[in-house]
Amino acid sequence: MLQTLKRWIGGAKAAGTDARALQAWARERGHHVKRVPADDGVVVEGVMHGTSWRLEWGSPQRAYLLERELRLRMDLGLPQHVQMMVISRALAEELEQAAYALFTQDMQTRIDSGMPEEMRWLAMFPKLTLAGMKTVRSRFTAVASPAAPAAAWLAPEVIAQLDAAGRTWLADDEPMVLMTLRGRLYLRIESLQPDGAMLDGALALYEAAARSALAASEGAVGQTQWPTTQSTAWQSHLPSSFSPDSTDEHPR
């Protein structure tokens, strides 16, 4: 917990790593690749379900992630009131302990101004039952508001991909967050050096979650299409020491 608090208050430092494996993976699959020299990062763009998605690998945009962050985002035009999250259990417990410590240490200003959605949702939203595979129940935690669309979102296809992640490419203590926010779907993973198997697995999980989120939102309201949100993608609520770059040429 002490390590979490130090990261949360002081921020994380990114280490230089080799982006060639990620670039090769993206080009082999026909995706567009852009380098970010200032951050030694990479931006990959592709299309899924007729909608553009963006993968970014670079400096973390969340204080609970160290060194390097792999993040995926796509605007699905989901209802903005639907807030759903699956988070690795170890990270959920770490964030809950950190939030409790901040409260008990009378750091209300830091909590109000710097606490990200992930930490707030764990405190505010009810936990969902992850049905099915033991691997999934032991490795992940799910919260949502409202609960009904989230129960539909966690369809067998998504549960199967979470199980595959827990058994193959996602280490026991590796932080991961899959969430819907402001009409978009996000995936964040701490990854110092992503390889092909991890990237394939992350994209497969993301695609299953995107397809299921669309089906869940349509079923919840009886409509087949939603207007896309115009809010800024990848907006984060970070401590004041963080300064995310606002341009599309840099990971955000």
PDB file of N, CA and C in Angstrom, residues 44-91:
ATOM      1  N   VAL A  44      -0.942   3.085 -32.742  1.00  0.00           N
ATOM      2  CA  VAL A  44      -1.429   2.164 -33.771  1.00  0.00           C
ATOM      3  C   VAL A  44      -2.909   2.440 -33.980  1.00  0.00           C
ATOM      4  N   GLU A  45      -3.326   2.524 -35.241  1.00  0.00           N
ATOM      5  CA  GLU A  45      -4.723   2.793 -35.551  1.00  0.00           C
ATOM      6  C   GLU A  45      -5.276   1.714 -36.468  1.00  0.00           C
ATOM      7  N   GLY A  46      -6.514   1.317 -36.205  1.00  0.00           N
ATOM      8  CA  GLY A  46      -7.175   0.304 -37.008  1.00  0.00           C
ATOM      9  C   GLY A  46      -8.672   0.518 -36.997  1.00  0.00           C
ATOM     10  N   VAL A  47      -9.402  -0.443 -37.568  1.00  0.00           N
ATOM     11  CA  VAL A  47     -10.862  -0.358 -37.657  1.00  0.00           C
ATOM     12  C   VAL A  47     -11.451  -1.653 -37.136  1.00  0.00           C
ATOM     13  N   MET A  48     -12.510  -1.532 -36.335  1.00  0.00           N
ATOM     14  CA  MET A  48     -13.195  -2.681 -35.756  1.00  0.00           C
ATOM     15  C   MET A  48     -14.694  -2.398 -35.753  1.00  0.00           C
ATOM     16  N   HIS A  49     -15.478  -3.331 -36.251  1.00  0.00           N
ATOM     17  CA  HIS A  49     -16.933  -3.142 -36.323  1.00  0.00           C
ATOM     18  C   HIS A  49     -17.294  -1.845 -37.046  1.00  0.00           C
ATOM     19  N   GLY A  50     -16.482  -1.474 -38.035  1.00  0.00           N
ATOM     20  CA  GLY A  50     -16.736  -0.265 -38.796  1.00  0.00           C
ATOM     21  C   GLY A  50     -16.357   1.019 -38.084  1.00  0.00           C
ATOM     22  N   THR A  51     -15.699   0.911 -36.937  1.00  0.00           N
ATOM     23  CA  THR A  51     -15.335   2.077 -36.138  1.00  0.00           C
ATOM     24  C   THR A  51     -13.835   2.093 -35.903  1.00  0.00           C
ATOM     25  N   SER A  52     -13.248   3.263 -35.980  1.00  0.00           N
ATOM     26  CA  SER A  52     -11.803   3.396 -35.773  1.00  0.00           C
ATOM     27  C   SER A  52     -11.447   3.178 -34.308  1.00  0.00           C
ATOM     28  N   TRP A  53     -10.336   2.466 -34.082  1.00  0.00           N
ATOM     29  CA  TRP A  53      -9.811   2.310 -32.735  1.00  0.00           C
ATOM     30  C   TRP A  53      -8.365   2.792 -32.711  1.00  0.00           C
ATOM     31  N   ARG A  54      -7.887   3.052 -31.535  1.00  0.00           N
ATOM     32  CA  ARG A  54      -6.545   3.597 -31.363  1.00  0.00           C
ATOM     33  C   ARG A  54      -5.851   2.872 -30.212  1.00  0.00           C
ATOM     34  N   LEU A  55      -4.668   2.361 -30.491  1.00  0.00           N
ATOM     35  CA  LEU A  55      -3.825   1.745 -29.477  1.00  0.00           C
ATOM     36  C   LEU A  55      -2.634   2.658 -29.239  1.00  0.00           C
ATOM     37  N   GLU A  56      -2.341   2.905 -27.977  1.00  0.00           N
ATOM     38  CA  GLU A  56      -1.220   3.764 -27.617  1.00  0.00           C
ATOM     39  C   GLU A  56      -0.344   3.040 -26.606  1.00  0.00           C
ATOM     40  N   TRP A  57       0.946   3.112 -26.814  1.00  0.00           N
ATOM     41  CA  TRP A  57       1.904   2.528 -25.884  1.00  0.00           C
ATOM     42  C   TRP A  57       2.932   3.594 -25.548  1.00  0.00           C
ATOM     43  N   GLY A  58       2.998   3.954 -24.281  1.00  0.00           N
ATOM     44  CA  GLY A  58       3.903   5.008 -23.888  1.00  0.00           C
ATOM     45  C   GLY A  58       3.861   5.246 -22.396  1.00  0.00           C
ATOM     46  N   SER A  59       4.171   6.465 -21.996  1.00  0.00           N
ATOM     47  CA  SER A  59       4.183   6.807 -20.579  1.00  0.00           C
ATOM     48  C   SER A  59       2.799   6.619 -19.976  1.00  0.00           C
ATOM     49  N   PRO A  60       2.731   6.156 -18.733  1.00  0.00           N
ATOM     50  CA  PRO A  60       1.424   5.900 -18.109  1.00  0.00           C
ATOM     51  C   PRO A  60       0.613   7.173 -17.947  1.00  0.00           C
ATOM     52  N   GLN A  61      -0.684   7.047 -18.124  1.00  0.00           N
ATOM     53  CA  GLN A  61      -1.611   8.130 -17.873  1.00  0.00           C
ATOM     54  C   GLN A  61      -2.444   7.871 -16.616  1.00  0.00           C
ATOM     55  N   ARG A  62      -2.074   6.856 -15.869  1.00  0.00           N
ATOM     56  CA  ARG A  62      -2.675   6.580 -14.571  1.00  0.00           C
ATOM     57  C   ARG A  62      -1.545   6.326 -13.573  1.00  0.00           C
ATOM     58  N   ALA A  63      -1.658   6.893 -12.381  1.00  0.00           N
ATOM     59  CA  ALA A  63      -0.591   6.791 -11.398  1.00  0.00           C
ATOM     60  C   ALA A  63      -0.426   5.385 -10.860  1.00  0.00           C
ATOM     61  N   TYR A  64      -1.438   4.533 -11.025  1.00  0.00           N
ATOM     62  CA  TYR A  64      -1.310   3.155 -10.527  1.00  0.00           C
ATOM     63  C   TYR A  64      -0.556   2.255 -11.501  1.00  0.00           C
ATOM     64  N   LEU A  65      -0.160   2.792 -12.651  1.00  0.00           N
ATOM     65  CA  LEU A  65       0.625   2.036 -13.619  1.00  0.00           C
ATOM     66  C   LEU A  65       2.054   2.566 -13.626  1.00  0.00           C
ATOM     67  N   LEU A  66       3.018   1.667 -13.723  1.00  0.00           N
ATOM     68  CA  LEU A  66       4.424   2.036 -13.712  1.00  0.00           C
ATOM     69  C   LEU A  66       5.055   1.823 -15.085  1.00  0.00           C
ATOM     70  N   GLU A  67       6.120   2.527 -15.323  1.00  0.00           N
ATOM     71  CA  GLU A  67       6.979   2.322 -16.491  1.00  0.00           C
ATOM     72  C   GLU A  67       6.270   2.592 -17.810  1.00  0.00           C
ATOM     73  N   ARG A  68       5.459   1.628 -18.306  1.00  0.00           N
ATOM     74  CA  ARG A  68       4.808   1.749 -19.611  1.00  0.00           C
ATOM     75  C   ARG A  68       3.370   1.284 -19.530  1.00  0.00           C
ATOM     76  N   GLU A  69       2.528   1.946 -20.317  1.00  0.00           N
ATOM     77  CA  GLU A  69       1.107   1.600 -20.372  1.00  0.00           C
ATOM     78  C   GLU A  69       0.699   1.306 -21.803  1.00  0.00           C
ATOM     79  N   LEU A  70      -0.016   0.205 -21.986  1.00  0.00           N
ATOM     80  CA  LEU A  70      -0.667  -0.111 -23.254  1.00  0.00           C
ATOM     81  C   LEU A  70      -2.144   0.221 -23.085  1.00  0.00           C
ATOM     82  N   ARG A  71      -2.666   1.066 -23.945  1.00  0.00           N
ATOM     83  CA  ARG A  71      -4.047   1.479 -23.803  1.00  0.00           C
ATOM     84  C   ARG A  71      -4.758   1.470 -25.160  1.00  0.00           C
ATOM     85  N   LEU A  72      -5.985   1.029 -25.141  1.00  0.00           N
ATOM     86  CA  LEU A  72      -6.845   0.988 -26.329  1.00  0.00           C
ATOM     87  C   LEU A  72      -8.072   1.832 -26.054  1.00  0.00           C
ATOM     88  N   ARG A  73      -8.521   2.557 -27.068  1.00  0.00           N
ATOM     89  CA  ARG A  73      -9.752   3.330 -26.919  1.00  0.00           C
ATOM     90  C   ARG A  73     -10.502   3.360 -28.244  1.00  0.00           C
ATOM     91  N   MET A  74     -11.823   3.393 -28.129  1.00  0.00           N
ATOM     92  CA  MET A  74     -12.677   3.462 -29.312  1.00  0.00           C
ATOM     93  C   MET A  74     -14.005   4.079 -28.901  1.00  0.00           C
ATOM     94  N   ASP A  75     -14.516   4.985 -29.726  1.00  0.00           N
ATOM     95  CA  ASP A  75     -15.808   5.614 -29.462  1.00  0.00           C
ATOM     96  C   ASP A  75     -16.894   4.715 -30.042  1.00  0.00           C
ATOM     97  N   LEU A  76     -17.673   4.097 -29.153  1.00  0.00           N
ATOM     98  CA  LEU A  76     -18.764   3.222 -29.571  1.00  0.00           C
ATOM     99  C   LEU A  76     -20.109   3.935 -29.570  1.00  0.00           C
ATOM    100  N   GLY A  77     -20.153   5.197 -29.122  1.00  0.00           N
ATOM    101  CA  GLY A  77     -21.426   5.903 -29.038  1.00  0.00           C
ATOM    102  C   GLY A  77     -22.357   5.298 -28.010  1.00  0.00           C
ATOM    103  N   LEU A  78     -21.807   4.720 -26.937  1.00  0.00           N
ATOM    104  CA  LEU A  78     -22.629   4.118 -25.892  1.00  0.00           C
ATOM    105  C   LEU A  78     -23.347   5.201 -25.091  1.00  0.00           C
ATOM    106  N   PRO A  79     -24.472   4.861 -24.465  1.00  0.00           N
ATOM    107  CA  PRO A  79     -25.113   5.830 -23.562  1.00  0.00           C
ATOM    108  C   PRO A  79     -24.121   6.268 -22.487  1.00  0.00           C
ATOM    109  N   GLN A  80     -23.999   7.554 -22.278  1.00  0.00           N
ATOM    110  CA  GLN A  80     -22.969   8.042 -21.368  1.00  0.00           C
ATOM    111  C   GLN A  80     -23.245   7.699 -19.913  1.00  0.00           C
ATOM    112  N   HIS A  81     -24.478   7.372 -19.582  1.00  0.00           N
ATOM    113  CA  HIS A  81     -24.766   7.031 -18.190  1.00  0.00           C
ATOM    114  C   HIS A  81     -24.390   5.597 -17.855  1.00  0.00           C
ATOM    115  N   VAL A  82     -24.068   4.795 -18.862  1.00  0.00           N
ATOM    116  CA  VAL A  82     -23.684   3.403 -18.618  1.00  0.00           C
ATOM    117  C   VAL A  82     -22.194   3.366 -18.296  1.00  0.00           C
ATOM    118  N   GLN A  83     -21.866   3.019 -17.062  1.00  0.00           N
ATOM    119  CA  GLN A  83     -20.488   3.006 -16.581  1.00  0.00           C
ATOM    120  C   GLN A  83     -20.168   1.607 -16.070  1.00  0.00           C
ATOM    121  N   MET A  84     -19.289   0.902 -16.761  1.00  0.00           N
ATOM    122  CA  MET A  84     -18.999  -0.501 -16.464  1.00  0.00           C
ATOM    123  C   MET A  84     -17.488  -0.700 -16.432  1.00  0.00           C
ATOM    124  N   MET A  85     -17.018  -1.552 -15.536  1.00  0.00           N
ATOM    125  CA  MET A  85     -15.576  -1.769 -15.432  1.00  0.00           C
ATOM    126  C   MET A  85     -15.276  -3.187 -14.963  1.00  0.00           C
ATOM    127  N   VAL A  86     -14.301  -3.799 -15.626  1.00  0.00           N
ATOM    128  CA  VAL A  86     -13.669  -5.036 -15.156  1.00  0.00           C
ATOM    129  C   VAL A  86     -12.219  -4.687 -14.874  1.00  0.00           C
ATOM    130  N   ILE A  87     -11.752  -5.030 -13.683  1.00  0.00           N
ATOM    131  CA  ILE A  87     -10.413  -4.658 -13.248  1.00  0.00           C
ATOM    132  C   ILE A  87      -9.746  -5.865 -12.615  1.00  0.00           C
ATOM    133  N   SER A  88      -8.451  -6.012 -12.824  1.00  0.00           N
ATOM    134  CA  SER A  88      -7.750  -7.127 -12.200  1.00  0.00           C
ATOM    135  C   SER A  88      -7.897  -7.021 -10.684  1.00  0.00           C
ATOM    136  N   ARG A  89      -8.151  -8.157 -10.043  1.00  0.00           N
ATOM    137  CA  ARG A  89      -8.492  -8.162  -8.621  1.00  0.00           C
ATOM    138  C   ARG A  89      -7.365  -7.568  -7.761  1.00  0.00           C
ATOM    139  N   ALA A  90      -6.126  -7.901  -8.084  1.00  0.00           N
ATOM    140  CA  ALA A  90      -5.011  -7.376  -7.301  1.00  0.00           C
ATOM    141  C   ALA A  90      -4.969  -5.856  -7.364  1.00  0.00           C
ATOM    142  N   LEU A  91      -5.218  -5.282  -8.541  1.00  0.00           N
ATOM    143  CA  LEU A  91      -5.223  -3.832  -8.678  1.00  0.00           C
ATOM    144  C   LEU A  91      -6.409  -3.228  -7.941  1.00  0.00           C
TER     145      LEU A  91
END
